[in-house]
Amino acid sequence: MGILRYFIALWASKTVFKLLRLLKRNATMYPGYVALKICPDYLARTKKSPNVLCVTGTNGKTTTTNMVADILAQSGMRVVSNRYGSNINTGVATALTHSVNIFGKPKVDALVLEVDEKFSRLIMPFIKPDYLIVTNLFRDSLKRNAHPEYIFSILDTYVPKETKLVLNADCLQSSQLLKENKKVYFGIDKLDSDVTECVNIINDFSICPVCDEKLKFNYLRYHHIGNAYCPKCDFKSYDADYRLTNIDYENKTITVLHHGKEDVYPMVNRALYNIYNELAAISLMSEFGADLDKVKEYMHKISVTQTRYNESKAGKTEIVRTLAKGQNSVSCSRTLDFVGHEKGERTVFIMLDDLLERKDSSEFEGWIFDVDFEFLNTPEIKQIVLAGPRCYDYKVRCLMAGIPEERILCELDELKAVELMDKDIEKLYLLHDTTTFDLACELEEKMKVAFSKAYKGGEQV
Amino acid sequence: MKIEVLYPEICCLFGDKANMRYFEMCLPEAEFIKTPVSEMPRFLTEDVDMVYFGSCSESNQERILSRLKDHKERIEALIEKGVIFLMTGNSFEIMGNYIEKPDGEKIEALGIVDFYSKRTIPQRFNSLFLGKFDEMDMVGYTSRFSHSYDIKEKDAFMSATKGYGSFKDAKTEGIRRNNLYGTYLLGPFLIQNPLFTKYLCEQLGVKEPEIAFEKDVMKAYEIRLGEFKKDIKFIC
Ligand SMILES: [Zn+2]
């Protein structure tokens, strides 16, 4: 009975996929949804490919998954991944449908799956990954993810004991996962920009889990990312098996030390969080037994998609449009850290309202009080434009960060804010949320017109 | 004036840290003591005018209970004396009789106010809130894994007009005894409720208090209140 139901689910799933493709609709979630509707234990019943590699964590999942899938594909393996689709149970079910033929036999060599950390409960026990990368664990949306400890407990409970883990030694939270499992750690050695006292509002791992004493840091990168020890007991960060010992921005390379041997890889992207993602992928490939010289070659051909970052020019003004994930205070703080530490006089335009919630509800603004707006308190930032219905909440937050009121423009209407803002600027950072992406593009066009008008023939008009 | 912020390194989820950061800006003369988990609360051995607790994880809530359970009499005496206790998010649950876990296990709480709480993990409740305290319109947001039941009317903090009260359909929200104010509302509660913040300052003996960034805080409050009074979705 069960087996019949499984096959009906598999065939229905494949049919639905073909139909959606025919209709040119998004076919990443619904085929899996149908399969799970018909056969609730579809994930468990589907025969797995010889290799199941998963990636989870708060930030960096997609980039890391794509790197791993790309490397394996370049090495000639047949790979199925959910890279264009959803990372919850339905998306994973869709990927499983693609990984087998109509008789339920695996037809690929590897499944590479991005798995939502919260949905791990419904996924991990059934797909039983051979390898799992956990990129990091941070605060995320409080509605969906509650707090990092909650997500930690899900992974700690539902990841099978047989899964080999690739963990981030620098993330104090996720490095403590699954004490019983086999695992390796990756980490980045002390950097010049590291500190020893936390400058961020959020540090969700500041006390010793054994004796409650305040932890000391050999180096602290941001939030709870760093290398810590307890001054009172013998708790300390794990040593990295894969140590990134050098970042060469000029030659765009990174050096990874493993078992006393140093290897130099091309740097796929210069952002530190992407260097972490690349290091995670390299560590996994090494554990997987891949030829590392080949991996170096493959890395040359990999690029990180930059839908989250765009540069353009309007008159004399350079506009940088970049994503600062709303409701995710850590991700947003990372963006403000970046913008705050750039050089030269600049304006920052902030529009992080959740447009979906704005439609029929009102957004919770607690998260912006966990964001480090203090990074924007520098005289080089000449104006901070706060636009949208929540602008006064943002203004209070900026004032609390010590930013002088005269540098703040607060306007309920985003389009009007473009009209009112100073135009005589060298550089503008336009920070938007995932839900305000379209609006940000629209504003960017308006800015281009307004800035070009204000600046004709090299003179301010 | 002495204000003790308890365990800020763990009672700080969801933007709660901002409450005392802001309150410090409202009361620049006051002394703010931040007591870490590794130390005993100062209010056990010295006089303080106010104690603040913020939201924390469930395991940290239990950790805090194990710390404070031997000091019930002292806490009770301070509340009787009129010392302000402000507790946001799930932190006020420790004042009840017990907290029941999803598997039925009951964690004994301080038993200072007569009610109990029940965890619903993994079910989470998210809601906007509109209510009233002492003729003041109160606004805020809750996101939690638990509800509290059996709170007597005399022990309730606010009336609930829209959104979740102490439980889904409760007509009241939070707990109050003398100057103990406990609410499930979390995040920047004092910033989002400037009228209540002024009231707290008055309770601390400040005459005609002026709060930090009053003009903009009031503007944000009025905009939010206007939205909350409209027909918008509260449960999310
Ligand atoms: Zn210790």
XYZ file of C-alpha atoms and ligand atoms in Angstrom:
698
model
C 0.000 0.000 0.000
C 2.677 2.453 1.109
C 4.850 1.676 -1.875
C 1.948 2.193 -4.282
C 1.181 5.519 -2.681
C 4.815 6.493 -3.049
C 4.815 5.772 -6.769
C 1.576 7.656 -7.294
C 3.149 10.595 -5.470
C 6.327 10.362 -7.565
C 4.470 10.228 -10.861
C 2.075 12.994 -9.861
C 5.041 15.101 -8.813
C 6.807 14.546 -12.146
C 3.602 15.280 -14.086
C 2.912 18.470 -12.148
C 6.476 19.588 -12.811
C 6.085 19.037 -16.563
C 2.753 20.857 -16.629
C 4.095 23.855 -14.719
C 7.084 24.002 -17.040
C 4.748 23.933 -20.015
C 2.806 26.817 -18.512
C 6.116 28.583 -17.795
C 5.282 28.748 -14.094
C 7.629 28.433 -11.130
C 8.015 24.685 -10.660
C 10.283 24.462 -7.617
C 7.802 24.037 -4.801
C 4.482 22.694 -6.057
C 5.708 19.321 -7.427
C 7.117 18.576 -3.975
C 3.987 19.860 -2.293
C 1.859 17.438 -4.324
C 4.207 14.547 -3.543
C 4.046 15.233 0.205
C 0.267 15.642 0.084
C -0.155 12.205 -1.479
C 2.656 10.493 0.397
C 3.547 12.225 3.679
C 6.692 10.100 4.090
C 7.899 10.949 0.572
C 11.242 12.305 1.805
C 11.975 9.101 3.716
C 10.769 6.746 0.977
C 12.633 8.271 -1.956
C 15.844 6.338 -2.690
C 18.724 8.725 -2.204
C 21.578 9.398 -4.571
C 24.925 7.896 -3.500
C 25.959 11.257 -2.024
C 23.724 13.629 -0.072
C 25.342 16.951 0.829
C 23.413 19.613 2.695
C 23.967 23.202 3.749
C 22.082 25.020 6.495
C 22.632 28.001 8.825
C 21.341 31.558 9.160
C 23.374 33.368 6.520
C 25.274 32.180 3.453
C 23.286 29.022 2.673
C 22.489 29.803 -0.934
C 25.971 30.959 -1.918
C 27.611 27.949 -0.270
C 25.145 25.446 -1.757
C 25.696 26.871 -5.219
C 29.488 26.684 -4.872
C 29.331 23.036 -3.801
C 26.896 22.094 -6.573
C 28.985 23.960 -9.181
C 32.226 22.284 -8.123
C 30.700 18.814 -8.241
C 29.064 19.476 -11.600
C 32.349 20.756 -13.039
C 34.039 17.597 -11.832
C 31.696 15.657 -14.093
C 29.221 14.420 -11.498
C 25.506 14.422 -12.183
C 24.051 16.730 -9.558
C 20.555 17.702 -8.489
C 20.199 20.729 -6.248
C 17.382 22.980 -5.096
C 19.406 26.058 -6.018
C 16.615 27.831 -7.862
C 13.930 26.694 -5.517
C 12.684 26.569 -2.035
C 14.734 25.241 0.861
C 11.811 23.972 2.954
C 10.351 20.443 2.851
C 8.373 20.997 -0.372
C 11.415 22.342 -2.207
C 13.529 19.430 -1.015
C 10.780 17.009 -2.131
C 10.836 18.616 -5.595
C 14.601 18.096 -5.774
C 14.155 14.452 -4.756
C 11.636 13.967 -7.563
C 14.275 15.175 -10.025
C 16.909 12.892 -8.554
C 15.124 9.630 -9.415
C 13.656 8.126 -12.586
C 10.033 7.054 -12.942
C 10.873 3.720 -11.327
C 12.216 5.515 -8.266
C 15.862 4.669 -9.055
C 18.452 7.391 -8.342
C 19.695 8.841 -11.620
C 22.260 11.309 -10.308
C 25.514 11.007 -8.366
C 24.876 13.674 -5.782
C 22.089 15.614 -4.153
C 23.206 19.062 -2.994
C 20.542 20.685 -0.882
C 20.101 23.985 0.837
C 17.977 23.279 3.911
C 16.111 25.911 5.899
C 17.371 25.667 9.476
C 13.923 25.838 11.024
C 12.487 23.233 8.648
C 15.339 20.846 9.417
C 12.979 19.012 11.758
C 10.882 17.916 8.769
C 13.831 17.223 6.474
C 17.082 16.052 8.105
C 15.857 12.794 9.733
C 14.467 11.619 6.388
C 17.111 12.578 3.881
C 19.956 11.630 6.257
C 22.726 13.774 4.768
C 26.193 12.254 4.466
C 27.683 15.711 4.990
C 26.207 18.859 6.428
C 27.693 22.354 6.442
C 26.312 24.714 9.086
C 27.477 28.148 7.981
C 26.588 29.997 11.213
C 23.674 30.656 13.587
C 22.454 34.173 14.265
C 19.314 35.986 15.222
C 16.867 36.098 12.356
C 13.180 36.956 12.026
C 11.723 36.626 15.514
C 8.372 35.600 14.112
C 9.651 32.586 12.217
C 12.877 31.716 13.978
C 12.309 32.936 17.551
C 15.873 32.977 18.875
C 19.175 31.240 17.936
C 18.927 28.779 20.823
C 15.647 27.498 19.435
C 17.162 26.883 15.995
C 20.193 25.301 17.674
C 17.950 22.853 19.522
C 16.176 21.880 16.289
C 19.441 21.048 14.524
C 20.865 19.384 17.611
C 17.799 17.143 17.862
C 17.014 16.294 14.263
C 20.332 15.989 12.409
C 21.139 12.233 12.312
C 24.087 10.994 14.362
C 25.652 9.474 11.218
C 25.955 12.802 9.398
C 29.463 14.223 9.191
C 29.474 17.913 9.993
C 31.468 20.779 8.571
C 31.198 23.531 11.179
C 32.379 27.099 11.557
C 34.860 27.192 14.446
C 34.510 30.978 14.612
C 30.754 30.817 15.227
C 30.507 30.133 18.946
C 26.873 29.176 18.602
C 26.832 26.653 15.744
C 30.260 25.183 16.566
C 28.709 23.681 19.717
C 26.276 21.577 17.694
C 25.964 17.784 17.842
C 28.782 16.828 20.179
C 28.479 13.117 19.229
C 28.813 13.509 15.460
C 31.998 13.219 13.427
C 33.005 16.664 12.316
C 35.612 19.082 11.039
C 35.870 22.818 11.675
C 36.848 25.681 9.431
C 37.899 29.142 10.583
C 39.637 32.353 9.605
C 42.761 33.350 11.558
C 42.961 36.682 13.379
C 42.455 39.641 11.040
C 43.793 43.189 11.436
C 40.247 44.476 11.752
C 39.396 42.113 14.646
C 38.810 43.420 18.165
C 38.668 41.845 21.627
C 35.572 43.601 23.030
C 32.250 43.412 21.244
C 31.198 46.664 19.568
C 27.889 45.269 18.336
C 24.601 45.497 20.200
C 24.015 41.793 19.706
C 26.346 39.153 21.010
C 24.329 36.023 21.603
C 27.235 34.054 22.986
C 28.986 36.286 25.478
C 28.948 34.053 28.548
C 30.531 30.669 29.203
C 28.003 27.864 28.671
C 29.684 25.875 31.458
C 30.141 28.389 34.292
C 28.322 31.621 33.183
C 31.521 33.701 33.355
C 31.930 36.460 30.758
C 33.984 35.032 27.887
C 37.232 36.601 26.789
C 38.145 36.819 23.132
C 41.485 36.184 21.494
C 39.826 37.947 18.616
C 36.300 39.023 17.907
C 35.142 39.725 14.373
C 31.526 40.736 14.866
C 28.651 39.682 17.110
C 29.629 36.198 18.372
C 32.001 35.415 15.509
C 35.520 35.063 16.866
C 37.791 32.952 19.037
C 36.905 32.841 22.722
C 37.945 31.255 26.002
C 36.613 31.240 29.514
C 38.918 32.852 32.088
C 37.455 30.635 34.824
C 37.094 27.135 33.358
C 38.561 25.306 30.368
C 35.823 26.115 27.857
C 37.217 27.525 24.615
C 36.516 27.772 20.886
C 37.269 24.713 18.777
C 40.477 24.666 16.757
C 39.923 24.871 13.027
C 40.979 21.885 10.901
C 40.812 24.136 7.856
C 42.482 27.416 8.754
C 42.368 30.348 6.440
C 45.795 31.846 7.128
C 45.970 34.602 4.531
C 43.653 36.777 2.474
C 45.410 38.480 -0.430
C 43.000 41.104 -1.745
C 45.469 42.333 -4.343
C 46.018 38.983 -6.030
C 42.539 37.803 -5.106
C 43.600 34.617 -3.379
C 43.030 32.891 -0.064
C 45.378 30.460 1.660
C 44.000 27.455 3.506
C 46.092 25.389 5.916
C 45.049 21.786 6.496
C 47.150 19.018 8.061
C 50.248 21.208 7.817
C 49.838 21.831 4.091
C 48.993 25.249 2.666
C 46.883 25.568 -0.480
C 46.170 28.775 -2.354
C 42.713 29.196 -3.898
C 41.269 31.959 -6.046
C 39.060 34.339 -4.071
C 35.553 34.042 -5.470
C 34.292 37.230 -3.799
C 35.996 39.812 -1.582
C 33.233 40.182 1.035
C 34.312 38.463 4.250
C 31.034 36.563 4.560
C 31.576 35.130 1.096
C 35.138 34.165 2.009
C 33.600 32.183 4.878
C 31.219 30.538 2.402
C 34.076 29.628 0.080
C 36.127 28.226 2.970
C 33.145 26.085 4.017
C 32.789 24.740 0.477
C 36.542 23.985 0.218
C 36.487 22.167 3.572
C 33.558 20.037 2.476
C 35.171 19.213 -0.871
C 38.349 18.154 0.885
C 36.429 15.904 3.300
C 34.502 14.529 0.360
C 37.797 13.428 -1.166
C 37.766 15.785 -4.140
C 41.017 16.533 -5.952
C 41.903 19.914 -4.441
C 44.014 21.003 -7.402
C 40.930 20.520 -9.522
C 38.823 22.407 -6.963
C 41.200 25.379 -7.372
C 40.585 25.324 -11.118
C 36.824 25.080 -10.674
C 36.804 27.979 -8.208
C 38.133 30.219 -10.999
C 34.923 29.667 -12.925
C 32.565 30.297 -10.023
C 30.956 33.674 -9.500
C 28.667 34.879 -6.756
C 25.463 36.308 -8.187
C 25.180 39.956 -7.299
C 21.461 40.629 -7.379
C 22.051 42.138 -3.961
C 24.526 44.754 -5.108
C 24.552 47.211 -7.970
C 26.547 50.299 -8.897
C 25.398 53.028 -11.286
C 26.102 56.672 -12.058
C 23.787 59.719 -12.062
C 25.401 63.039 -12.951
C 28.457 63.137 -10.732
C 26.854 60.851 -8.155
C 27.739 57.208 -7.855
C 24.774 55.171 -6.631
C 25.357 51.909 -4.787
C 22.195 49.912 -4.315
C 22.516 47.088 -1.833
C 20.374 44.727 0.210
C 20.114 45.099 3.982
C 17.791 42.289 4.975
C 14.909 43.686 7.008
C 13.894 41.836 10.190
C 17.377 40.314 10.291
C 19.329 42.567 12.627
C 22.688 40.819 12.168
C 22.561 40.844 8.383
C 21.475 44.479 8.458
C 24.263 45.410 10.891
C 26.780 43.795 8.528
C 25.557 46.075 5.738
C 25.703 49.187 7.953
C 29.207 48.187 9.067
C 30.227 48.041 5.393
C 28.602 51.383 4.500
C 29.915 53.044 7.661
C 33.501 52.018 6.938
C 33.570 53.078 3.299
C 35.658 56.134 2.441
C 34.623 59.602 1.314
C 31.638 61.884 1.742
C 28.395 60.067 1.178
C 24.654 59.886 1.711
C 22.790 56.832 2.975
C 19.196 56.309 1.883
C 17.383 53.748 4.037
C 14.120 52.085 3.012
C 13.804 48.841 4.917
C 10.077 48.717 5.589
C 8.422 45.384 5.006
C 6.138 46.225 2.088
C 4.131 43.013 2.464
C 3.262 43.838 6.072
C 2.593 47.442 5.180
C -0.251 46.367 2.888
C -2.642 45.172 5.575
C -0.802 45.292 8.895
C 1.954 47.191 10.716
C 5.532 46.051 11.011
C 7.212 45.258 14.343
C 10.146 47.631 14.653
C 11.938 45.967 17.585
C 14.597 44.526 15.300
C 15.955 47.926 14.247
C 16.942 48.526 17.875
C 19.258 45.496 17.605
C 20.876 46.952 14.458
C 24.157 48.844 14.829
C 23.137 52.238 13.446
C 26.148 53.544 15.386
C 28.241 52.625 12.325
C 26.525 55.465 10.439
C 27.578 58.039 13.017
C 30.519 59.449 11.094
C 30.901 63.020 9.811
C 31.682 61.653 6.345
C 28.066 60.576 6.049
C 26.560 63.944 5.243
C 22.934 62.923 5.134
C 20.884 59.925 6.212
C 17.549 59.733 4.439
C 14.914 57.704 6.272
C 11.922 57.012 4.069
C 8.629 55.194 4.531
C 5.861 54.966 7.148
C 8.284 53.763 9.835
C 10.687 56.671 9.311
C 10.175 58.150 12.786
C 11.085 54.845 14.423
C 14.288 54.897 12.381
C 14.878 58.512 13.307
C 14.648 57.741 17.024
C 17.025 54.849 16.477
C 19.504 57.137 14.669
C 19.232 59.778 17.393
C 19.936 57.101 19.999
C 23.058 56.249 18.000
C 24.189 59.835 18.526
C 23.688 60.926 14.917
C 23.068 64.703 14.847
C 19.490 65.587 13.919
C 20.580 68.014 11.193
C 22.060 65.115 9.232
C 18.751 63.239 9.199
C 15.999 63.646 6.616
C 12.852 61.866 7.726
C 10.029 61.508 5.184
C 6.954 59.269 5.183
C 6.733 59.157 1.388
C 9.694 57.507 -0.343
C 9.290 59.402 -3.619
C 9.077 62.725 -1.854
C 12.247 61.865 0.043
C 14.062 61.705 -3.301
C 12.822 65.221 -4.086
C 13.901 66.626 -0.739
C 17.294 65.001 -0.320
C 20.574 66.817 -0.991
C 21.685 66.281 -4.579
C 25.213 67.616 -4.351
C 26.832 64.353 -3.334
C 29.641 62.147 -4.586
C 28.251 58.853 -3.485
C 24.903 57.467 -2.404
C 24.151 54.168 -0.718
C 20.609 52.994 -1.263
C 19.750 50.291 1.267
C 16.633 48.251 0.644
C 14.899 45.166 1.983
C 13.991 42.107 -0.128
C 10.398 43.385 -0.192
C 11.425 46.912 -1.258
C 13.683 45.775 -4.105
C 11.307 46.900 -6.873
C 10.621 50.189 -5.144
C 14.368 50.712 -4.708
C 14.901 50.244 -8.444
C 12.111 52.707 -9.139
C 13.649 55.241 -6.747
C 17.058 54.718 -8.309
C 15.636 55.751 -11.683
C 14.010 58.827 -10.115
C 17.311 59.711 -8.452
C 19.165 59.430 -11.737
C 16.819 61.977 -13.305
C 16.867 64.280 -10.273
C 20.653 64.132 -9.852
C 21.380 64.690 -13.530
C 19.045 67.691 -13.509
C 20.705 69.139 -10.431
C 24.102 68.699 -12.014
C 24.332 69.907 -15.565
C 27.609 70.476 -17.389
C 29.740 69.778 -14.338
C 28.154 72.593 -12.323
C 25.612 72.379 -9.580
C 22.451 74.111 -10.901
C 18.264 57.079 41.781
C 19.442 53.527 41.226
C 18.146 51.272 38.462
C 19.272 47.667 38.165
C 19.221 45.961 34.761
C 19.271 42.248 35.353
C 21.297 39.871 33.212
C 21.473 42.105 30.113
C 23.688 39.581 28.309
C 20.868 37.014 28.198
C 17.700 39.053 28.822
C 18.094 40.949 25.594
C 16.197 39.212 22.808
C 14.068 41.011 20.214
C 15.281 44.572 20.741
C 14.572 44.605 24.491
C 18.018 46.021 25.198
C 16.831 49.338 23.794
C 14.487 49.916 26.736
C 17.213 50.623 29.256
C 19.477 52.290 26.717
C 16.628 54.691 26.075
C 15.657 55.048 29.732
C 19.251 56.024 30.513
C 18.878 58.841 27.994
C 15.627 59.903 29.688
C 17.204 59.868 33.153
C 20.789 61.048 32.696
C 21.163 61.604 36.441
C 20.233 58.053 37.411
C 22.725 55.298 38.119
C 22.188 52.209 35.949
C 23.692 48.989 37.266
C 24.014 46.138 34.792
C 24.247 42.877 36.685
C 25.673 39.926 34.724
C 24.506 36.334 35.186
C 27.686 35.462 37.024
C 26.797 37.877 39.867
C 24.040 38.035 42.468
C 21.408 40.750 41.927
C 22.263 43.941 43.750
C 18.657 44.399 44.875
C 19.150 41.487 47.280
C 21.567 43.452 49.402
C 21.002 47.119 48.648
C 18.195 49.555 47.939
C 17.317 50.117 44.325
C 14.466 52.161 42.852
C 13.799 50.014 39.839
C 14.627 46.591 38.404
C 14.356 45.675 34.715
C 14.156 42.228 33.120
C 13.988 41.675 29.328
C 13.020 38.721 27.106
C 15.151 35.608 27.144
C 15.245 32.077 25.786
C 13.323 29.327 27.565
C 16.458 27.695 28.956
C 17.715 31.023 30.258
C 14.349 31.617 31.896
C 14.894 28.402 33.835
C 18.435 29.436 34.666
C 17.143 32.736 36.075
C 14.475 30.958 38.111
C 17.035 28.680 39.684
C 19.024 31.800 40.659
C 16.126 33.685 42.179
C 14.018 30.974 43.788
C 15.709 31.331 47.172
C 15.036 35.063 47.208
C 11.275 35.081 46.858
C 10.710 36.870 50.202
C 13.103 39.678 49.338
C 11.500 40.238 45.923
C 8.034 40.171 47.484
C 9.080 42.693 50.111
C 10.494 45.042 47.466
C 7.271 44.862 45.458
C 5.264 45.610 48.606
C 7.523 48.589 49.221
C 6.686 49.960 45.783
C 10.003 49.350 44.028
C 9.420 49.361 40.260
C 9.827 46.016 38.509
C 9.483 46.299 34.747
C 9.439 42.962 32.935
C 9.053 42.703 29.164
C 8.540 39.673 26.898
C 8.368 36.310 28.618
C 10.331 37.475 31.669
C 7.292 38.147 33.877
C 6.338 34.454 33.750
C 8.814 33.787 36.574
C 6.519 35.731 38.940
C 3.699 33.156 38.569
C 3.131 29.802 40.284
C 4.637 27.591 37.618
C 5.559 27.295 33.929
C 4.306 24.183 32.200
C 6.428 22.682 29.434
C 4.854 21.072 26.326
C 5.534 17.597 27.782
C 3.520 18.479 30.893
C 6.474 18.988 33.231
C 5.900 21.901 35.587
C 8.746 24.228 36.486
C 8.091 25.830 39.845
C 8.178 29.611 39.607
C 8.401 32.306 42.294
C 4.683 32.258 43.137
C 4.523 35.973 43.867
C 1.488 36.609 41.652
C -1.230 33.951 41.387
C -1.210 32.664 37.764
C 0.565 30.099 35.606
C 2.124 29.932 32.145
C 2.102 27.232 29.532
C 4.667 26.767 26.754
C 3.505 25.729 23.292
C 6.817 25.052 21.487
C 7.058 24.797 18.491
C 3.862 26.792 18.056
C 4.677 30.470 18.077
C 2.253 33.343 18.560
C 2.799 36.652 16.822
C 0.499 39.602 17.257
C 0.280 43.353 17.339
C -1.316 44.740 20.477
C -3.561 47.663 21.308
C -4.788 48.179 24.843
C -5.178 50.617 27.686
C -3.446 51.267 30.978
C -4.692 54.044 33.222
C -6.385 55.895 30.295
C -3.201 55.612 28.225
C -3.353 53.932 24.819
C -0.727 51.201 24.841
C 0.747 49.712 21.662
C 3.219 46.977 20.987
C 4.052 43.611 19.631
C 4.302 40.105 21.017
C 6.056 37.039 19.622
C 6.204 34.057 21.944
C 6.029 30.346 22.677
C 3.721 30.632 25.690
C 0.551 32.042 27.222
C -0.339 32.902 30.806
C -3.606 31.923 32.441
C -5.691 32.608 35.516
C -4.476 36.159 35.988
C -6.998 37.796 38.352
C -8.456 41.086 37.230
C -6.826 42.915 40.140
C -3.441 41.565 39.031
C -3.756 42.513 35.340
C -1.550 45.209 33.800
C -3.566 46.416 30.790
C -6.913 45.892 29.176
C -6.584 44.250 25.768
C -8.521 45.875 22.931
C -6.931 44.182 19.898
C -4.384 41.377 19.518
C -3.406 38.705 22.011
C -3.747 39.463 25.689
C -2.149 37.165 28.250
C -3.561 34.321 26.195
C -5.240 34.219 22.805
C -8.658 35.629 23.702
C -7.768 37.208 27.022
C -9.343 40.543 27.809
C -6.311 41.650 29.802
C -2.591 41.690 29.144
C 0.295 41.118 31.561
C 0.498 41.394 35.334
C 0.660 44.246 37.806
C 1.098 44.513 41.535
C 1.921 47.909 43.013
C 4.812 48.970 40.803
C 5.450 45.570 39.254
C 4.556 45.788 35.577
C 4.920 42.625 33.516
C 3.950 42.465 29.845
C 4.356 40.058 26.956
C 5.008 43.088 24.729
C 8.627 43.034 23.693
C 11.253 45.078 21.963
C 11.416 48.832 22.524
C 8.363 48.942 24.817
C 9.336 52.223 26.495
C 10.175 53.884 23.187
C 6.889 52.818 21.632
C 4.854 53.891 24.686
C 6.159 57.350 25.614
C 3.168 58.138 27.831
C 3.925 55.109 29.965
C 7.608 56.042 30.047
C 6.660 59.450 31.445
C 4.416 57.750 33.972
C 7.339 55.546 35.062
C 9.564 58.602 35.460
C 6.872 60.143 37.664
C 6.721 56.969 39.749
C 10.450 57.397 40.220
C 9.806 60.868 41.597
C 10.638 62.981 38.532
C 8.332 66.000 38.321
C 7.038 66.960 34.862
C 9.422 64.547 33.191
C 10.834 65.167 29.754
C 11.775 62.059 27.870
C 14.563 61.714 25.319
C 13.809 62.764 21.723
C 10.258 63.469 22.859
C 9.085 65.148 19.653
C 10.060 62.235 17.407
C 9.144 59.502 19.866
C 5.668 61.038 20.167
C 5.353 61.347 16.396
C 6.240 57.659 15.933
C 3.746 56.761 18.684
C 0.944 58.770 17.076
C 1.559 57.238 13.644
C 1.593 53.731 15.108
C -1.496 54.349 17.224
C -3.308 55.710 14.164
C -2.485 52.558 12.214
C -3.460 50.276 15.094
C -6.834 51.954 15.432
C -7.575 51.236 11.785
C -8.883 47.911 10.568
C -5.525 46.174 10.083
C -4.388 42.600 10.597
C -3.270 42.057 14.203
C -2.454 38.361 14.239
C 0.506 37.630 11.992
Zn 33.606 28.782 32.136
